[in-house]
Each structure stands twice: as structure tokens, then as C-alpha cells.
Coordinates of C-alpha atoms and ligand atoms in Angstrom, one line a residue:
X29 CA 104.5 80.1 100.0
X30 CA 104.8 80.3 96.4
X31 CA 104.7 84.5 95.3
X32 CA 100.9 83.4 92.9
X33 CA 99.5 82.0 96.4
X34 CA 100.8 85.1 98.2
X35 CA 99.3 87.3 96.0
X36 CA 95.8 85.2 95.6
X37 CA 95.2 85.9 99.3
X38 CA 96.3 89.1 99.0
X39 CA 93.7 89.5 96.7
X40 CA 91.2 87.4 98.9
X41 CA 91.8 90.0 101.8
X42 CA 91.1 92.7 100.1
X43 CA 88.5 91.7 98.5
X44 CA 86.6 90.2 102.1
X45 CA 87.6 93.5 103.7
X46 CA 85.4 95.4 101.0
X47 CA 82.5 96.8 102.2
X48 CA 80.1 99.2 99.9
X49 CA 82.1 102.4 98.4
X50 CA 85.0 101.8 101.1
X51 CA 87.3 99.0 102.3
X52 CA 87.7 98.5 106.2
X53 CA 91.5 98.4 107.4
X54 CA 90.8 94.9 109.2
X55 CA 87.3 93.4 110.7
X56 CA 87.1 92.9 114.3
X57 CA 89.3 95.6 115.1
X58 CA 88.7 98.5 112.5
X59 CA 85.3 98.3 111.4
X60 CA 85.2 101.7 109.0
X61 CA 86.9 103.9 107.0
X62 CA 90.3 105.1 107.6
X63 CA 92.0 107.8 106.1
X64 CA 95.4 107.2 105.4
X65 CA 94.6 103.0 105.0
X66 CA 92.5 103.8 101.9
X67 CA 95.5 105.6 100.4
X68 CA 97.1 101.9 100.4
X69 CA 94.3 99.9 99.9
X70 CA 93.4 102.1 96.6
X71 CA 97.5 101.7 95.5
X72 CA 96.2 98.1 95.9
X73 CA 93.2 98.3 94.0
X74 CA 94.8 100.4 91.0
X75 CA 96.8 97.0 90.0
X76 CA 93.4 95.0 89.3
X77 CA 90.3 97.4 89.8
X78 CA 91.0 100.9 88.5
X79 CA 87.0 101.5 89.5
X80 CA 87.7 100.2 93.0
X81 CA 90.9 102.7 93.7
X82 CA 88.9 105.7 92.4
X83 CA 85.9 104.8 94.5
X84 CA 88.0 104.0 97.9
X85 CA 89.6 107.5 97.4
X86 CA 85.9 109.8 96.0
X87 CA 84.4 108.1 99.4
X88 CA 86.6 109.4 101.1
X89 CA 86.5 112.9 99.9
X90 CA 82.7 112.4 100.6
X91 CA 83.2 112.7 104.1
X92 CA 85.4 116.2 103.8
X93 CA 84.4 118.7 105.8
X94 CA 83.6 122.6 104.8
X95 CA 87.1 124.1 105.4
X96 CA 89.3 121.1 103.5
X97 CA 89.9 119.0 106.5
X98 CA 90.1 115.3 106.1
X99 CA 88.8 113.7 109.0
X100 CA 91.0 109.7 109.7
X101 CA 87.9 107.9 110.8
X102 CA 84.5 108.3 108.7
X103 CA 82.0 105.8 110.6
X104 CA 80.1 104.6 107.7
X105 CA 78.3 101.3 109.6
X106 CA 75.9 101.9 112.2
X107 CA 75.5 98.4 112.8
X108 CA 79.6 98.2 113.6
X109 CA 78.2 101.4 116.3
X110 CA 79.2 98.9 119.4
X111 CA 82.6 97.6 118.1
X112 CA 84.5 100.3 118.2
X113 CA 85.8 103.0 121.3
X114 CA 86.0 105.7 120.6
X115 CA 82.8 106.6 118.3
X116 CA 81.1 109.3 116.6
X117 CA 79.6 109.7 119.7
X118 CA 82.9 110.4 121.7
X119 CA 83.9 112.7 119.4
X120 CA 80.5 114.7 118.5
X121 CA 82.1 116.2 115.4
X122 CA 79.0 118.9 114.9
X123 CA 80.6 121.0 117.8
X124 CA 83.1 122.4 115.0
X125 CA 81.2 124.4 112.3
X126 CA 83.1 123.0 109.4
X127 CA 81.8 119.7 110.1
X128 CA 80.5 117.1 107.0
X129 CA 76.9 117.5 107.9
X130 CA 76.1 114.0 105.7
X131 CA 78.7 112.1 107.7
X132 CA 79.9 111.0 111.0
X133 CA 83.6 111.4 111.5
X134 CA 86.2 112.1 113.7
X135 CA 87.7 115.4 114.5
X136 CA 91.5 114.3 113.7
X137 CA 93.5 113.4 110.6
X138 CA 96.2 112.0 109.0
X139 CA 99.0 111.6 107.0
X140 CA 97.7 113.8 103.8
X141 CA 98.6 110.7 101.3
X142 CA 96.0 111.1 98.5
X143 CA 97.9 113.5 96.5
X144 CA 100.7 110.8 95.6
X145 CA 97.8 108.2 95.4
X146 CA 96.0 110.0 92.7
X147 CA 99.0 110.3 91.1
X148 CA 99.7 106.4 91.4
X149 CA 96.5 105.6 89.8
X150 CA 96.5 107.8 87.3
X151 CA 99.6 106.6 86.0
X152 CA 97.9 103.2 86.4
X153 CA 95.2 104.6 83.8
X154 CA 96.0 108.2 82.2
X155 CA 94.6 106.7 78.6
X156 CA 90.9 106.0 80.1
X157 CA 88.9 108.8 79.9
X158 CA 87.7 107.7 83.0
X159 CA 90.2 108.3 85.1
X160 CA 91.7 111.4 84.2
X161 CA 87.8 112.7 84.7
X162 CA 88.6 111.5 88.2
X163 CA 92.0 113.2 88.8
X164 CA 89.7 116.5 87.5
X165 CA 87.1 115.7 90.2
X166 CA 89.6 115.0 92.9
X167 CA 92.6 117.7 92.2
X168 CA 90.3 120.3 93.8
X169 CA 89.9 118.7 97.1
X170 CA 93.3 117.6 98.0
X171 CA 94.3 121.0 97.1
X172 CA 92.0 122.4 99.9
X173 CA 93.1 119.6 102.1
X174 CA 96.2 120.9 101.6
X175 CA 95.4 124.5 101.8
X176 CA 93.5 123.7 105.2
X177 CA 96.6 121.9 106.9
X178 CA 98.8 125.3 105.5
X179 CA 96.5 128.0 107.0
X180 CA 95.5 126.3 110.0
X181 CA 98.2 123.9 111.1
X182 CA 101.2 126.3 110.8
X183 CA 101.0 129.0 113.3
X184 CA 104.4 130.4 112.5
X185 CA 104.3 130.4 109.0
X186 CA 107.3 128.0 108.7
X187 CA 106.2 125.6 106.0
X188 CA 106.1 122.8 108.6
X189 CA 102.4 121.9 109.7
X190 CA 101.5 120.0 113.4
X191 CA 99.5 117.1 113.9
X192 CA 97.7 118.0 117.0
X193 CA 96.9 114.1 118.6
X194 CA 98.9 111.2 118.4
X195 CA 96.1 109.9 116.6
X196 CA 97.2 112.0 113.6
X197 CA 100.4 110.7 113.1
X198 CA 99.6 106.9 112.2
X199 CA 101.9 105.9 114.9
X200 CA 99.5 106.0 117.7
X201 CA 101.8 104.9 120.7
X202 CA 105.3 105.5 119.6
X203 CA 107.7 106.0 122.5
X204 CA 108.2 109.6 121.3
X205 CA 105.0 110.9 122.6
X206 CA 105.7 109.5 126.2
X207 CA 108.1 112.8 127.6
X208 CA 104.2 114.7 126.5
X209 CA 102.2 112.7 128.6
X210 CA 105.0 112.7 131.2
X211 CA 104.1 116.9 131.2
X212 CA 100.5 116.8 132.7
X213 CA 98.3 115.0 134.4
X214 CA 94.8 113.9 133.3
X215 CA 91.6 111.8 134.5
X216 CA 91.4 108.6 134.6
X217 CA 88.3 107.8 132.3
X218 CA 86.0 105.2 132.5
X219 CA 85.3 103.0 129.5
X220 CA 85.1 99.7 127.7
X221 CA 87.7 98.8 125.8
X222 CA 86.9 97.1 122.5
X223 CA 90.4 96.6 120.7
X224 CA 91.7 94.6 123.9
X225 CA 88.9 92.4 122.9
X226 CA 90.2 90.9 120.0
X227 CA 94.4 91.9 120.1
X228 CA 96.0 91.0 123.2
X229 CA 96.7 93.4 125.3
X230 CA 100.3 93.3 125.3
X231 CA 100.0 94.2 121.7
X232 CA 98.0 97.5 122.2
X233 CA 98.4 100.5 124.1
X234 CA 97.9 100.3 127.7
X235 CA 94.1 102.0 129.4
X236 CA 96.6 104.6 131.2
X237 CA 97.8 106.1 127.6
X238 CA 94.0 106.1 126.3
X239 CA 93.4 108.4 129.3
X240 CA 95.4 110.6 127.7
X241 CA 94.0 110.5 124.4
X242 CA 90.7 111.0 125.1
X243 CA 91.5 114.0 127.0
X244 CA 92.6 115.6 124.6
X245 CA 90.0 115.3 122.7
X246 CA 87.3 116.4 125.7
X247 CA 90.2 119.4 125.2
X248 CA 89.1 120.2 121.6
X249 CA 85.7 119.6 122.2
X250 CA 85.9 122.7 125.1
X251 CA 87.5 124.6 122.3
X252 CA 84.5 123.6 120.1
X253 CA 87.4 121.9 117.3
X254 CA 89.1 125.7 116.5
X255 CA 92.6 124.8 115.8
X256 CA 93.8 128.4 116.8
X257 CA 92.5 127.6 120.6
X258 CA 94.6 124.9 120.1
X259 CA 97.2 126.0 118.6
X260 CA 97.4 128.2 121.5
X261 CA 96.6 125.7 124.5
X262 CA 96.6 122.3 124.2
X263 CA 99.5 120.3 125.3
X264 CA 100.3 118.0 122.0
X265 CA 101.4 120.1 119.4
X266 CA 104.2 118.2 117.4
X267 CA 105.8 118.9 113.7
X268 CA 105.8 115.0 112.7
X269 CA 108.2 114.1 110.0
X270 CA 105.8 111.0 108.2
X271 CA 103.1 113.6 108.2
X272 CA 104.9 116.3 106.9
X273 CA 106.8 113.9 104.4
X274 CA 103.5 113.3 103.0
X275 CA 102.3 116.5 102.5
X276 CA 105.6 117.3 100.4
X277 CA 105.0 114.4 98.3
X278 CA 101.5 114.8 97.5
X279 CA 102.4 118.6 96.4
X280 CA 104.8 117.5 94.2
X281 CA 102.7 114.8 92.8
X282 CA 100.2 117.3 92.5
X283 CA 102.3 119.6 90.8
X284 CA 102.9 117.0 88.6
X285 CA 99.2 116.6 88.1
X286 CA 98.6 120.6 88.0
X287 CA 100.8 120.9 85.0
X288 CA 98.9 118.3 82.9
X289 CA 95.8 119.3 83.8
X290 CA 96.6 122.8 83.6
X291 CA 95.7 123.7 87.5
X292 CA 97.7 126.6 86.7
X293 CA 97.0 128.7 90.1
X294 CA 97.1 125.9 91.9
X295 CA 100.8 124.5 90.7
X296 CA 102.3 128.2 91.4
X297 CA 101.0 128.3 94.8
X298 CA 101.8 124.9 95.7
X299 CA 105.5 125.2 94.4
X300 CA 105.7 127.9 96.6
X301 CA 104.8 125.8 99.8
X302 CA 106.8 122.8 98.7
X303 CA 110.0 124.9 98.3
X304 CA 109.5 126.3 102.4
X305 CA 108.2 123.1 103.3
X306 CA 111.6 121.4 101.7
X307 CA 114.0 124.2 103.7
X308 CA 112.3 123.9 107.0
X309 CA 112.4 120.4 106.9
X310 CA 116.1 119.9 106.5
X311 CA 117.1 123.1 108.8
X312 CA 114.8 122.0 111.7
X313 CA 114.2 118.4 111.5
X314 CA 117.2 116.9 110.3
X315 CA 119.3 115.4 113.1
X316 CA 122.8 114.9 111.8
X317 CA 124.6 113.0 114.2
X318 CA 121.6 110.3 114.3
X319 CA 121.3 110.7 110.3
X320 CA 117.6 110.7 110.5
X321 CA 114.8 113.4 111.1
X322 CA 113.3 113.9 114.4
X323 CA 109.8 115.0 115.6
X324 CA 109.8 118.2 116.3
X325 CA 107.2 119.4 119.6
X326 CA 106.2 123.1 119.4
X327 CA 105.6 123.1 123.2
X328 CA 108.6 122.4 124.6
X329 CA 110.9 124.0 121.8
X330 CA 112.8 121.4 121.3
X331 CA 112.9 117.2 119.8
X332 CA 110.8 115.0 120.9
X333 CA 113.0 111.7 122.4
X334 CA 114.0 109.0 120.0
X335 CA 114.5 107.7 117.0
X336 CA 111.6 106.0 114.6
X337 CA 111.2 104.7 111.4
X338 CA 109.0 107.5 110.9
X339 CA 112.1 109.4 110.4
X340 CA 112.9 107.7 107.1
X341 CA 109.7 108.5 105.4
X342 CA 111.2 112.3 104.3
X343 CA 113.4 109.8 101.4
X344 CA 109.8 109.0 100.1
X345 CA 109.6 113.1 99.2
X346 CA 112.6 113.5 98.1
X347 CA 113.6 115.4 100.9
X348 CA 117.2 114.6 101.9
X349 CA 120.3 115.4 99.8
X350 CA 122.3 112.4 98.3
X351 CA 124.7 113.0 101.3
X352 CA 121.8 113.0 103.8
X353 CA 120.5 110.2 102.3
X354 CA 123.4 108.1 103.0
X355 CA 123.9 109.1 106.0
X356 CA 120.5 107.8 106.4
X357 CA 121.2 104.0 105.7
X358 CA 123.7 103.6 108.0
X359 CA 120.8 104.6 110.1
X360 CA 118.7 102.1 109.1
X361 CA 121.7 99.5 109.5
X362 CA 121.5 100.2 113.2
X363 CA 117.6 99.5 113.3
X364 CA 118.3 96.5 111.9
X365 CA 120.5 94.9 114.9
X366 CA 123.8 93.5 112.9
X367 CA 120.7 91.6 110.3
X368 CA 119.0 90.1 113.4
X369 CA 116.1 92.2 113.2
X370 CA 113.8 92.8 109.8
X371 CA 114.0 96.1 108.6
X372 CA 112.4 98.4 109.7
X373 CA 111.5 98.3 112.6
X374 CA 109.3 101.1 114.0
X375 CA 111.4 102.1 117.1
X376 CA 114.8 101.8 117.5
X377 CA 115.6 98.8 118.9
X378 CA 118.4 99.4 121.1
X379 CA 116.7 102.3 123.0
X380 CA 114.9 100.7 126.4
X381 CA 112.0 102.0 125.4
X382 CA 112.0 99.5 122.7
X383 CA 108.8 96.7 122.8
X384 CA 108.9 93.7 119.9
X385 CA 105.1 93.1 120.1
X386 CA 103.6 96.7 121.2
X387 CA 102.1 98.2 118.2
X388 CA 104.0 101.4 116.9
X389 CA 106.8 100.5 120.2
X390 CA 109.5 98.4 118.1
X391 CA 106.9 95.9 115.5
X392 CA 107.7 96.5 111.5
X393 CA 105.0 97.6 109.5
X394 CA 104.7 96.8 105.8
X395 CA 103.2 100.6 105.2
X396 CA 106.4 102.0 106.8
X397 CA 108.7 99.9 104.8
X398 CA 107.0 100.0 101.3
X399 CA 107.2 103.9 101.9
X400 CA 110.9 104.0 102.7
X401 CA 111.9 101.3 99.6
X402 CA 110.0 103.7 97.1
X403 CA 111.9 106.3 98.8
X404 CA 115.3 104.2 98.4
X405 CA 114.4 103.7 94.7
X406 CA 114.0 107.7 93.8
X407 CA 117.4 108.0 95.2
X408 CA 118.7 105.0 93.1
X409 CA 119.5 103.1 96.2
X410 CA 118.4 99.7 94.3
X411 CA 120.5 97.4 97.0
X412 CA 118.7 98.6 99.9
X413 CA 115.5 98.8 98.5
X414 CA 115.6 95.3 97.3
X415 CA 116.5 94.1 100.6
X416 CA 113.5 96.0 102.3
X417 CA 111.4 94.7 99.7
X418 CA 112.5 90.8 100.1
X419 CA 112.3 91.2 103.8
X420 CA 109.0 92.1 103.8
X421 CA 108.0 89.6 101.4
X422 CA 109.5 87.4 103.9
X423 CA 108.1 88.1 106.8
X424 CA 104.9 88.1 105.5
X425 CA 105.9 84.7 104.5
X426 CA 106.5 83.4 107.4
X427 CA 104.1 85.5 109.8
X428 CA 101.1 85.7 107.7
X429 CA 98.9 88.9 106.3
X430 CA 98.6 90.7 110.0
X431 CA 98.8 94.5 110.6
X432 CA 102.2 94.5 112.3
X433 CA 105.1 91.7 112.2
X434 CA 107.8 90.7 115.2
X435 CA 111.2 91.9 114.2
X436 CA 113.5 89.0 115.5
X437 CA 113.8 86.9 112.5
X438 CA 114.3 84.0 114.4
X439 CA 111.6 84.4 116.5
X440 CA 109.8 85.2 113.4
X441 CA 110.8 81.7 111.6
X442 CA 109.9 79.7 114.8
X443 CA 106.6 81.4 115.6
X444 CA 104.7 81.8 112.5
X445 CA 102.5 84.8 113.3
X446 CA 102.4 88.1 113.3
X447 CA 100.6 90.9 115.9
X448 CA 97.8 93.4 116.1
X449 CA 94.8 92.7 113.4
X450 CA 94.5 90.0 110.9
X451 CA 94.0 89.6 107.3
X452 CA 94.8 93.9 107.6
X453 CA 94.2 95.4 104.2
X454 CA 96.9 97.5 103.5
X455 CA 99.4 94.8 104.3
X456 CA 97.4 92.8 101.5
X457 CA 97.5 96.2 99.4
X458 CA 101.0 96.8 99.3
X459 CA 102.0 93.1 98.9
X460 CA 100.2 93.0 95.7
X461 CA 102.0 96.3 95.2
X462 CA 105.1 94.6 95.7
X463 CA 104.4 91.3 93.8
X464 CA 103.5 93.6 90.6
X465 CA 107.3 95.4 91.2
X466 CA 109.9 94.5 88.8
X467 CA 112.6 95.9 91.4
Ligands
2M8_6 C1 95.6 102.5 114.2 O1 94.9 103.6 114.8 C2 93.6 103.5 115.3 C3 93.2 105.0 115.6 O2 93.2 105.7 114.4 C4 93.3 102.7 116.5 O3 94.3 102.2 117.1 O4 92.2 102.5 116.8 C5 96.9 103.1 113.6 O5 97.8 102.1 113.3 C6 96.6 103.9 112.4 O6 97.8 104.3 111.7 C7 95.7 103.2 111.4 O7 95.3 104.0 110.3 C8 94.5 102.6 112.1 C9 93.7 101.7 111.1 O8 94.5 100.7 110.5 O9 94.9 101.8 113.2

């Protein structure tokens, strides 16, 4: 497929998965807004609809609740209600007093990406008038998203902030959370299933793992969503390095943003989390001998068990020294099995635990690897990020627009599809991303 015809039904995606004032990460499967999707899907927009970017990110911020908090899932449709587990319902957000009182959400997050996607489209459009009015609007509420995840999401003051459900991270069922569900024991619940219903199921989590994730959330709901009751009791408490990666680079972009916009408070106190945030992260989640950073769970004290491609995305912020940094590809060469595999893929494959097809198990994601070539590029690693770039290109090629791609590239070249969703926005996003890249 010729790169125009790639990028017309990049466009074409987008464009059907648009739905008024947001963009759905994939229909069938994800029928509202997400959080950390309409990050890409704005990057997306910015290269053809400057209005649409700003839009995807102000609805968003509609949705905010009282104390800064970004909820992930804002459940716009009514009529989408039944095709989706678990719902506004599950969650019953008004048990927390900070709750948006115009909106039903969720009670969980995500990776705090907006700061570096403001920044992307207003670099996209700093001479309209227009969108710097928008950078204005928005500074304000990133900053007390920000402030939100410092003062409640850091109980020791360390400059390091926990996600407190898998949910949070992005990377639902990674192997790394299994040791925490190996430590207690929950219910089994009993509920209908709707993403089995149009992904296989050997391409989703199993029922036994949603058992788990629900209860946590029945766990919050006890605690009425107060994140000191659980910072204090609940049994998922983990310092992620993508999430954590992404607050550093939305401060910096926002510092960025603060000096030009003269958010003069705001830079000084945000230069002083980055700088802790920037320490911490090397001394405590940096592991040397595997040359890439590690999750980090509060609990137990100690590393959460293997290695993911999540632990690449702290290039992305700058994070790493040069040294670190190259200690890092040969990393990455490993993940890639000798060139059999694609880069990157989200698990590393030579660990057992390692699944081709299972969601966030072993698949490559385009979000993961666009992250980690832009991360590549700030550290002038052009070779490497070309190759990321071309081998996702590629595989999109060959497998088609889905929400996560088989690594094997000769399985890949026989089999022509992909996994998970189809026609998934942010794989369209960032492909248009990358078609407008003159890397
Ligand atoms: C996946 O997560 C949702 C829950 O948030 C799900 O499985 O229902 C993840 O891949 C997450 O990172 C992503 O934002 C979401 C929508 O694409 O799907």
C-alpha cells in the first residue's frame, strides 16, 4: 500500500470514529471517550484540523472533576449504555465528593499526556490567535491535573506518583501485575462480558483477571474514592514508569508553555517537581543490569517482575543520561529477537510469560512505539528511530489499522491482520503523525 492510500484511510478512520465533541478509540469495542486515546487522536487531528485537536482535548477537560483529577473513561453515549462492562453504573463515580457533577466518568486515570499534546498543537498553530487562546484556557487545568496527581498520588513525597489500578497504566494486563493478584484472593463476580463479544478471547484478558479488577474497584467504592484510604489499604499501589514518564514530559512542555505565556507561579513550582521527579526516577526505577526502568510496587517494597516496553517510554522525557540511554537500545535489541520480532514489542519476548496475541502480554502497539521513536529522536538516535518508525509503517502495512499487531514478522507477512479492535483511532492518529515526519 502506497504511503497516500495509507494515510487516506488513516484519515477515513479518524474521521468515522468521530463522534460529537470527542472521538471514540474504536466502535464495537470502546464506544466513548478515553483519556489518554484523545491525547493521540488530537496529535492526529493537529496535522489537518487544528479545531478538531483543540476540541478532542477542551472535552475532555469538560469532564474534570473538582480536585484536578482526570478521570480515563467519560461515558458521553447513553445509547452505547449496553455495550460496554464496566459502566457508569459499576463505578457510581458520585460516591467521591470531587466528582464532575455534569458527567459520567470513571473513577481511575491515566497516563497525564495532555501537557506535551498542548504543546504539540500549539506548535502546529502558535500564529492563530485561536489557539494560543486555547493553550490560555487549557494551561490552568493540566496544571491542577498535575497538582492533583502530586498531592494525592505521592504519599512519601518522593516525586514519583502511583497509579492505583491496572486500569491506570494503559497496559491493562501486562504480565507485571500478575505476582499482585498472585497476593490475595478475591470473588469471583458475575457478569456479562462485552469485549469478548467482538475480540476473541484469546486476545483479551481472561474473566479470572476482571475478577480482580472489579474488586478493586468495589475496594474504592468502600473507601468512598479517598485516595489516602487507599493509599493506605488497597493492595495495587505501583510507581509505573509510562505514567510517570508522562507526567515529566507534560511538565516540561508545560514549562515550556508557562514561560511564553508568562504562568509565572506555575513554571517555578513545576520546575521544582520535575527536578525530584527526574532524581527519583533514575535512583529508584532505573534497573542497570536490564538497561531499562522497572515498575516500582509500593506494597511489597520492591520491583514488580519483568521487563516491558513500558520501560522505554522515560527516553520520551528525557529522562535517561546519554549512557543510560544506550544502554537502553541494546535493550530494545533483545525485545526484538535477533530482527525476528517487530520492535517493540510490549513484553519481553523471551520471558514465559510472553503471549504474541494477548493484548498488553507480548503484541506491539503503534502508541508505544511512536512514543519511544520521539524519544530516540531527542537523544539524536536517528538510526533507531528510523527503524521503529519504518517497522511500524510496515506492519501496519501488512496487518491493517487494528489496535495491537503480532510481533513475528513472518507470521505477520503470511497472515495479514492484526488483533484486538479495528479501524483503532490512535493507530490512524499516529500514522498520519508519522506519514507527515520527515525523519
Ligand atoms: C484498553 O483499556 C480499556 C480500559 O480502560 C479496556 O480494555 O476496556 C487499554 O489498551 C487502554 O490503554 C486504552 O486507553 C483503552 C481504549 O483504547 O483500551
Amino acid at each position: 500500500m502506497s504511503d497516500a492510500l495509507l494515510l487516506k484511510r488513516a484519515l477515513q478512520i479518524l474521521l468515522a470514529n468521530e463522534r460529537p465533541g470527542y472521538t471514540i478509540p474504536g466502535a464495537g469495542i470502546y464506544p466513548f471517550q478515553w483519556k489518554w486515546d484523545s491525547g493521540f487522536i488530537a496529535l492526529g487531528y493537529s496535522h489537518f484540523d487544528l479545531r478538531k485537536a483543540m476540541r478532542e482535548m477542551e472535552t475532555l477537560f469538560d469532564a474534570q472533576w473538582a480536585n484536578g483529577f482526570v478521570p480515563h473513561i467519560i461515558f458521553h453515549s447513553v445509547a452505547e449504555r449496553e455495550n460496554y462492562f464496566p459502566g457508569a453504573d459499576f463505578y457510581h463515580s458520585s460516591l467521591s465528593e470531587n466528582a464532575n457533577i455534569d458527567y459520567e466518568t470513571t473513577t481511575l486515570t491515566q497516563p497525564p499526556v495532555e501537557g506535551w499534546v498542548i504543546e504539540r498543537i500549539f506548535r502546529a498553530g502558535n500564529h492563530l490567535s485561536e489557539v494560543q487562546e486555547f493553550v490560555k484556557r487549557l494551561f490552568p487545568k493540566v496544571m491542577a491535573q498535575h497538582k492533583y496527581l502530586y498531592e494525592n498520588r505521592d504519599p512519601f513525597n518522593e516525586g514519583l506518583v502511583y497509579i492505583q489500578h491496572n486500569w491506570e497504566s494503559g497496559t491493562d494486563n501486562s504480565p507485571v501485575w500478575d505476582e499482585i493478584w498472585n497476593s490475595f484472593n478475591v470473588p469471583e463476580y458475575n457478569f456479562s462480558r462485552k469485549d469478548t463479544q467482538v475480540v476473541k478471547e484469546e486476545q483479551r484478558p481472561p474473566k479470572r483477571e476482571y475478577d480482580y479488577y472489579l474488586y478493586l474497584i468495589d475496594l474504592f467504592k468502600k473507601w468512598h474514592y479517598n485516595d489516602k484510604s487507599i493509599a493506605e489499604k488497597s493492595p495495587f499501589l505501583v510507581q509505573d514508569p509510562l505514567f510517570n514518564s508522562m507526567l515529566v514530559a507534560s511538565n516540561k512542555s508545560l514549562i515550556r508553555l508557562g514561560k511564553l505565556f508568562r504562568f509565572t507561579r506555575e513554571t517555578e513550582q513545576l520546575e521544582k517537581w520535575n527536578k525530584k521527579s527526574i532524581s527519583a526516577f533514575n535512583e529508584k526505577l532505573f534497573d542497570k543490569e536490564a538497561g531499562l526502568y522497572r515498575h516500582f510496587d509500593l506494597r511489597a517494597g520492591k520491583w514488580l517482575d519483568g521487563l516491558t516496553s513500558s520501560g522505554f517510554a522515560p527516553m520520551f522525557a528525557g529522562i535517561p543520561s546519554l549512557q543510560q540511554m544506550k544502554r537502553m537500545l541494546s535493550a530494545m535489541e533483545s525485545f526484538s529477537k535477533k530482527g525476528q520480532y517487530y520492535l517493540i514489542p510490549s513484553f519481553e519476548p523471551d520471558d514465559n510469560r510472553f503471549e504474541p496475541q494477548r493484548y498488553w502480554r507480548g503484541p506491539v502497539w503503534v502508541n508505544m512505539n511512536w512514543l519511544i521513536l520521539e524519544g530516540l529522536r531527542s537523544y539524536g538516535e536517528r538510526t533507531w528511530a528510523k527503524k521503529i518508525k519504518e517497522e511500524t509503517l510496515q506492519m501496519v502495512r501488512e496487518q491493517g489499522f487494528f489496535e495491537y499487531f503480532e510481533p513475528a514478522k513472518k507470521i505477520s507477512r503470511k497472515q495479514g491482520f492484526g488483533y484486538g479492535g479495528q479501524q483503532f483511532s490512535w493507530t490512524a492518529a499516529l500514522i498520519i503523525d508519522l506519514l507527515n515526519d520527515k525523519l
